[in-house]
Amino acid sequence: MPDGGALIHARGLTKRFGPLCAVDAIDFDVRKGEAFGFLGPNGAGKSSTMRMIGCVSPVTDGTLRVLGLDPLTDGPAIRGRLGVVPQMDTLDNELTVRENLVIYGRYFGLSRRELRARADDLLEFVQLEERANDPVEPLSGGMKRRLTIARSLVNDPELLLLDEPTTGLDPQARHVVWDRLFRLKQRGVTLVLTTHYMDEAEQLCDRLVIMHQGRIAEEGSPAELIQRLSTREVVELRFAGDTPPVEGVFDGRVARVEELPDRVLLYTDDGDALVPLAHERLGPQSVLVRRSTLEDVFLRLTGRTLVD
Amino acid sequence: MTGAMLAYEHWLASYRRLWRASIVSSILNPILYLAALGVGLGKLVNHGAHPLGVSYVTYVAPGMLVAAGMNIAAFESTWPVMGAIKWTRVYHAMLAAPLRVRDVMIGHQLYFASRVAASTGLYLVALAAFGTLHSPYAVLAWPVAVLAGVAFSAPLAAYAAWAPKDSYLAAVFRFAVVPLFLFSGTFFPVTRLPEGLRQLAYATPLWHGVDLARHLTLGTVTWGMALVHVAYLVAFAAAGLWLAERAYTRKLVR
Amino acid sequence: MTTLAGTRGHLLFERNLMVYRRAWLIIFSGLFEPLFYLFSLGFGLGHFVGRVHGVTYASYIAPALLASSAMNGAIYDATTNVFWKLRYAKVYDAVLATPLGPADVALGETSWAQFRGLLYAAGFIVTAASLGLVHSWWGALALPAAVVVGFGFAGMGIAASTFIRTWQDFDLVQLVQLPMFLFSATFYPLSVYPTALQWVVRFSPLYEAIVLVRSFTLGTVGWTNLVDAGYLVVLGALGIRLARRRMAGLLLT
């Protein structure tokens, strides 16, 4: 294959809606078996990219190959080998939990007999066996999400696309979803996901790109990005009253200082070493030394102003 | 009563966004029916003689007036009531303000009555233009149409509040509202119906409304008969309101 | 591996069958409306009408009610239900993530709307025949005729549903549908109208539908019935073509 065995191969991939350029000439490759993430704030172009990969949004410009095929001409064939978890659940509220899986499988040309067994396995995998014959409507958000994931697996996809798989879920429901996705990854399913949760990207992704205003701002593994764009540790200082002037206090000992309305962040490779100095000079109410996260990377790259 | 007025105002305010579309269903539709069935079909019915005593368009006009009121009342008191309980939850919002269940229910009924009054009022003007009103008493057909409307909106609101699914509402249209429209003396005298069905027709509020309205537009009304019709409609409406309050309370207060 | 456009439409049909297996009562109840009209106007009012074109009034309007109910059923399914699934329930968004395409959706939904219309037509014809309102063996062809009628209106309805933006727009559908129902020589012959108006009415698809079905139930079949049927088939096919293009535009953005 000309694209070096990548499951998804994009060069100069562009999506325009009228004058708006949602995806601006991006390049990336997704390799077989990896978990690849698109990270970015709302409006960064993540979902548009996902919809192009899912062959439900025509490419405006550039090259896109999915499973070695061209979405423009081979859309149905590609979709037959993909699993898609869209941003908003598109479950069929007029059908039961189980029927949702069966009819969706029928769309892929699977036989009813095959699907009977398959639906049981999938419901067990997402822990919904007990709701099999219930209507979809009253399910909780987490259950609906799990059902959507089960549905996306009905055709045994080679590539699974997940658009913000845990947005809007409570912490417990998120962990259940992560756990299931982690198991899929172990089974060798290639995952492509978008998220704006740093912990999600750190948990699930082998490699990720950070998107900002339709472009790819950074690319790498979570650890690489932290190493390259942040420090090993971050010290968070909180104050009882107004924040005292920090300027000059830590000169030469920190990589960067960031002042926020409610706290001060010190980026450093050795957080503990700064704690005595901070207490002595600034008298903070609390001091927290933590590992640097993708959130730090992300906010540094895309800024703290709200992009919506 | 002030609570009910507040609820009423809410519905009037939301109607301001919808009135354009409702013109079609509430006024244009009955006029089209009158033109097609009264005037067009009338050419076949009359064929020289007047088998119903008067020209056919004159005969159906008061029936269409009251039936139009019934249709609006029935439509407004079904899906919107279920919606206000289940989907938009407007009733719950009202109860979170200092309104009682009775205020919520009465306020909505006032709105239904206003909708019926507005449409049937305009419709009555159209009937006059078609030359179908033969007595000054015809103007009294207007309040009769409104009263008949409430005789539907009150029990139907009770039904809609009680109904577990919206398919129950479609069923009430298919098996009650449409048959009433077709068989309650609107298009032909109920004396044409077989015995059992005729007795059933006499028991429906639509027949009472239509019969009274027809005597008013033809100028053949007698006050004893009018009293019976009005008393029947009032009783129907009152029973409906009582049921509606019970059904609302059961759904909204737990 | 290529998939021919539209060859998997039957799976949408299968989906609808699955839904209505539980809600068959809703479908069943739709049988009654045309029968109520038949009893009310045909038998109740018919007494005062007398004979029309040499047959009883009930015989005269029965085929018109059959054609109208085929129209109403097809339009209802093709507009309200399709609009709901397109804009709110997002049924088709899920479908398009599979190998199915917009053509499958358009064809699948049209065939479903037609199937429903066929059920109603069959129920109505059996009832009308048992009441002695079918005057010829040609009447057996009223059923396939109703299918043609359903196809025509389902195709146009599906195309219309892709233009509908809000529930309020349905009043516009009604604004076309109700006058068509009332004035397409449904309840009285064309001769009631002045000549100029008669020509306008002749273009109404429902008028063509009624002429077609009436020819069969009254046994007055002629070659011009092919024109009636052809008119409806062409309108339906144009509707589906348009719907397919519009759905692709709406769903594949």
PDB file of N, CA and C in Angstrom, chain A residues 15 51 56-58 76-77 79-80 90 92 94-96 99 103-104 106-108 112 151, chain C residues 1 3 8 11 14-15 18-19 21-22 90 93-100 251-253:
ATOM      1  N   LYS A  15     -11.795  20.594   5.280  1.00  0.00           N
ATOM      2  CA  LYS A  15     -13.258  20.648   5.235  1.00  0.00           C
ATOM      3  C   LYS A  15     -13.691  22.093   5.391  1.00  0.00           C
ATOM      4  N   ARG A  51     -16.208  12.873  10.986  1.00  0.00           N
ATOM      5  CA  ARG A  51     -17.287  12.616  10.024  1.00  0.00           C
ATOM      6  C   ARG A  51     -16.731  12.345   8.627  1.00  0.00           C
ATOM      7  N   VAL A  56     -19.388  10.197   6.028  1.00  0.00           N
ATOM      8  CA  VAL A  56     -20.694  10.832   5.974  1.00  0.00           C
ATOM      9  C   VAL A  56     -20.536  12.327   5.740  1.00  0.00           C
ATOM     10  N   SER A  57     -19.340  12.749   5.382  1.00  0.00           N
ATOM     11  CA  SER A  57     -19.089  14.157   5.126  1.00  0.00           C
ATOM     12  C   SER A  57     -18.037  14.225   4.027  1.00  0.00           C
ATOM     13  N   PRO A  58     -18.425  14.724   2.844  1.00  0.00           N
ATOM     14  CA  PRO A  58     -17.476  14.721   1.731  1.00  0.00           C
ATOM     15  C   PRO A  58     -16.255  15.602   2.022  1.00  0.00           C
ATOM     16  N   PRO A  76     -19.716   3.115   1.084  1.00  0.00           N
ATOM     17  CA  PRO A  76     -20.406   1.982   1.687  1.00  0.00           C
ATOM     18  C   PRO A  76     -19.462   0.849   2.085  1.00  0.00           C
ATOM     19  N   ALA A  77     -18.459   0.575   1.245  1.00  0.00           N
ATOM     20  CA  ALA A  77     -17.527  -0.503   1.553  1.00  0.00           C
ATOM     21  C   ALA A  77     -16.712  -0.168   2.798  1.00  0.00           C
ATOM     22  N   ARG A  79     -17.626   1.978   5.225  1.00  0.00           N
ATOM     23  CA  ARG A  79     -18.525   2.010   6.381  1.00  0.00           C
ATOM     24  C   ARG A  79     -18.852   0.598   6.864  1.00  0.00           C
ATOM     25  N   GLY A  80     -18.854  -0.343   5.939  1.00  0.00           N
ATOM     26  CA  GLY A  80     -19.114  -1.729   6.309  1.00  0.00           C
ATOM     27  C   GLY A  80     -18.060  -2.294   7.242  1.00  0.00           C
ATOM     28  N   THR A  90     -27.470   8.160  18.600  1.00  0.00           N
ATOM     29  CA  THR A  90     -28.508   8.085  17.572  1.00  0.00           C
ATOM     30  C   THR A  90     -29.223   6.753  17.690  1.00  0.00           C
ATOM     31  N   ASP A  92     -32.258   4.132  18.322  1.00  0.00           N
ATOM     32  CA  ASP A  92     -33.620   4.142  17.795  1.00  0.00           C
ATOM     33  C   ASP A  92     -34.596   3.987  18.962  1.00  0.00           C
ATOM     34  N   GLU A  94     -37.665   3.907  19.093  1.00  0.00           N
ATOM     35  CA  GLU A  94     -38.872   3.119  18.872  1.00  0.00           C
ATOM     36  C   GLU A  94     -38.606   1.622  19.022  1.00  0.00           C
ATOM     37  N   LEU A  95     -37.349   1.271  19.270  1.00  0.00           N
ATOM     38  CA  LEU A  95     -37.000  -0.145  19.394  1.00  0.00           C
ATOM     39  C   LEU A  95     -36.442  -0.428  20.788  1.00  0.00           C
ATOM     40  N   THR A  96     -36.407  -1.715  21.143  1.00  0.00           N
ATOM     41  CA  THR A  96     -35.815  -2.088  22.432  1.00  0.00           C
ATOM     42  C   THR A  96     -34.296  -2.090  22.304  1.00  0.00           C
ATOM     43  N   GLU A  99     -33.251  -4.981  20.067  1.00  0.00           N
ATOM     44  CA  GLU A  99     -33.639  -4.743  18.672  1.00  0.00           C
ATOM     45  C   GLU A  99     -32.732  -3.706  18.015  1.00  0.00           C
ATOM     46  N   ILE A 103     -31.224  -4.764  14.434  1.00  0.00           N
ATOM     47  CA  ILE A 103     -31.518  -4.090  13.166  1.00  0.00           C
ATOM     48  C   ILE A 103     -30.270  -3.395  12.629  1.00  0.00           C
ATOM     49  N   TYR A 104     -29.444  -2.893  13.536  1.00  0.00           N
ATOM     50  CA  TYR A 104     -28.208  -2.239  13.083  1.00  0.00           C
ATOM     51  C   TYR A 104     -27.298  -3.253  12.396  1.00  0.00           C
ATOM     52  N   ARG A 106     -28.340  -5.851  10.870  1.00  0.00           N
ATOM     53  CA  ARG A 106     -28.973  -6.162   9.581  1.00  0.00           C
ATOM     54  C   ARG A 106     -28.537  -5.170   8.508  1.00  0.00           C
ATOM     55  N   TYR A 107     -28.347  -3.907   8.914  1.00  0.00           N
ATOM     56  CA  TYR A 107     -27.896  -2.910   7.943  1.00  0.00           C
ATOM     57  C   TYR A 107     -26.534  -3.294   7.347  1.00  0.00           C
ATOM     58  N   PHE A 108     -25.759  -4.082   8.117  1.00  0.00           N
ATOM     59  CA  PHE A 108     -24.451  -4.511   7.621  1.00  0.00           C
ATOM     60  C   PHE A 108     -24.544  -5.818   6.848  1.00  0.00           C
ATOM     61  N   ARG A 112     -30.030 -12.780  10.612  1.00  0.00           N
ATOM     62  CA  ARG A 112     -30.691 -12.704  11.904  1.00  0.00           C
ATOM     63  C   ARG A 112     -30.115 -13.726  12.879  1.00  0.00           C
ATOM     64  N   ARG A 151     -23.450  -1.212  19.847  1.00  0.00           N
ATOM     65  CA  ARG A 151     -23.984  -1.174  18.491  1.00  0.00           C
ATOM     66  C   ARG A 151     -22.862  -0.983  17.478  1.00  0.00           C
TER      67      ARG A 151
ATOM     68  N   MET C   1     -15.202  -4.021  -3.821  1.00  0.00           N
ATOM     69  CA  MET C   1     -16.568  -4.262  -3.341  1.00  0.00           C
ATOM     70  C   MET C   1     -17.404  -3.004  -3.529  1.00  0.00           C
ATOM     71  N   THR C   3     -21.450  -1.366  -3.618  1.00  0.00           N
ATOM     72  CA  THR C   3     -22.836  -1.605  -3.260  1.00  0.00           C
ATOM     73  C   THR C   3     -23.700  -0.750  -4.171  1.00  0.00           C
ATOM     74  N   ARG C   8     -30.424  -1.776  -0.634  1.00  0.00           N
ATOM     75  CA  ARG C   8     -30.639  -2.258   0.721  1.00  0.00           C
ATOM     76  C   ARG C   8     -31.808  -1.560   1.403  1.00  0.00           C
ATOM     77  N   LEU C  11     -34.077  -3.079   4.174  1.00  0.00           N
ATOM     78  CA  LEU C  11     -33.705  -3.169   5.589  1.00  0.00           C
ATOM     79  C   LEU C  11     -34.392  -2.081   6.401  1.00  0.00           C
ATOM     80  N   GLU C  14     -37.684  -3.413   7.017  1.00  0.00           N
ATOM     81  CA  GLU C  14     -37.612  -4.394   8.097  1.00  0.00           C
ATOM     82  C   GLU C  14     -37.603  -3.700   9.460  1.00  0.00           C
ATOM     83  N   ARG C  15     -36.897  -2.589   9.526  1.00  0.00           N
ATOM     84  CA  ARG C  15     -36.851  -1.817  10.770  1.00  0.00           C
ATOM     85  C   ARG C  15     -38.253  -1.332  11.154  1.00  0.00           C
ATOM     86  N   MET C  18     -40.395  -4.032  12.460  1.00  0.00           N
ATOM     87  CA  MET C  18     -40.018  -4.365  13.836  1.00  0.00           C
ATOM     88  C   MET C  18     -40.699  -3.401  14.814  1.00  0.00           C
ATOM     89  N   VAL C  19     -40.722  -2.125  14.457  1.00  0.00           N
ATOM     90  CA  VAL C  19     -41.329  -1.116  15.328  1.00  0.00           C
ATOM     91  C   VAL C  19     -42.830  -1.370  15.459  1.00  0.00           C
ATOM     92  N   ARG C  21     -44.576  -4.001  14.915  1.00  0.00           N
ATOM     93  CA  ARG C  21     -45.028  -5.287  15.432  1.00  0.00           C
ATOM     94  C   ARG C  21     -45.663  -5.071  16.805  1.00  0.00           C
ATOM     95  N   ARG C  22     -45.105  -4.107  17.535  1.00  0.00           N
ATOM     96  CA  ARG C  22     -45.641  -3.815  18.857  1.00  0.00           C
ATOM     97  C   ARG C  22     -46.787  -2.816  18.794  1.00  0.00           C
ATOM     98  N   LYS C  90     -33.176  11.146  14.571  1.00  0.00           N
ATOM     99  CA  LYS C  90     -31.846  10.884  14.023  1.00  0.00           C
ATOM    100  C   LYS C  90     -31.681   9.434  13.588  1.00  0.00           C
ATOM    101  N   ASP C  93     -29.314   9.230  10.652  1.00  0.00           N
ATOM    102  CA  ASP C  93     -27.901   9.469  10.942  1.00  0.00           C
ATOM    103  C   ASP C  93     -27.233   8.157  11.312  1.00  0.00           C
ATOM    104  N   ALA C  94     -27.947   7.353  12.095  1.00  0.00           N
ATOM    105  CA  ALA C  94     -27.397   6.052  12.466  1.00  0.00           C
ATOM    106  C   ALA C  94     -27.306   5.159  11.236  1.00  0.00           C
ATOM    107  N   VAL C  95     -28.336   5.194  10.415  1.00  0.00           N
ATOM    108  CA  VAL C  95     -28.361   4.328   9.228  1.00  0.00           C
ATOM    109  C   VAL C  95     -27.191   4.646   8.296  1.00  0.00           C
ATOM    110  N   LEU C  96     -26.887   5.929   8.153  1.00  0.00           N
ATOM    111  CA  LEU C  96     -25.851   6.304   7.191  1.00  0.00           C
ATOM    112  C   LEU C  96     -24.441   6.011   7.691  1.00  0.00           C
ATOM    113  N   ALA C  97     -24.306   5.626   8.965  1.00  0.00           N
ATOM    114  CA  ALA C  97     -22.996   5.198   9.445  1.00  0.00           C
ATOM    115  C   ALA C  97     -22.735   3.749   9.035  1.00  0.00           C
ATOM    116  N   THR C  98     -23.725   3.104   8.434  1.00  0.00           N
ATOM    117  CA  THR C  98     -23.598   1.723   7.973  1.00  0.00           C
ATOM    118  C   THR C  98     -23.457   1.750   6.450  1.00  0.00           C
ATOM    119  N   PRO C  99     -23.326   0.600   5.808  1.00  0.00           N
ATOM    120  CA  PRO C  99     -23.171   0.631   4.348  1.00  0.00           C
ATOM    121  C   PRO C  99     -24.382   1.198   3.600  1.00  0.00           C
ATOM    122  N   LEU C 100     -25.490   1.456   4.282  1.00  0.00           N
ATOM    123  CA  LEU C 100     -26.655   1.997   3.592  1.00  0.00           C
ATOM    124  C   LEU C 100     -26.438   3.464   3.210  1.00  0.00           C
ATOM    125  N   LEU C 251     -28.044  15.013   5.004  1.00  0.00           N
ATOM    126  CA  LEU C 251     -27.406  14.082   5.928  1.00  0.00           C
ATOM    127  C   LEU C 251     -25.899  13.998   5.735  1.00  0.00           C
ATOM    128  N   LEU C 252     -25.443  14.158   4.493  1.00  0.00           N
ATOM    129  CA  LEU C 252     -24.009  14.040   4.235  1.00  0.00           C
ATOM    130  C   LEU C 252     -23.419  15.432   4.108  1.00  0.00           C
ATOM    131  N   THR C 253     -23.181  16.087   5.244  1.00  0.00           N
ATOM    132  CA  THR C 253     -22.658  17.454   5.185  1.00  0.00           C
ATOM    133  C   THR C 253     -21.176  17.480   5.517  1.00  0.00           C
TER     134      THR C 253
END
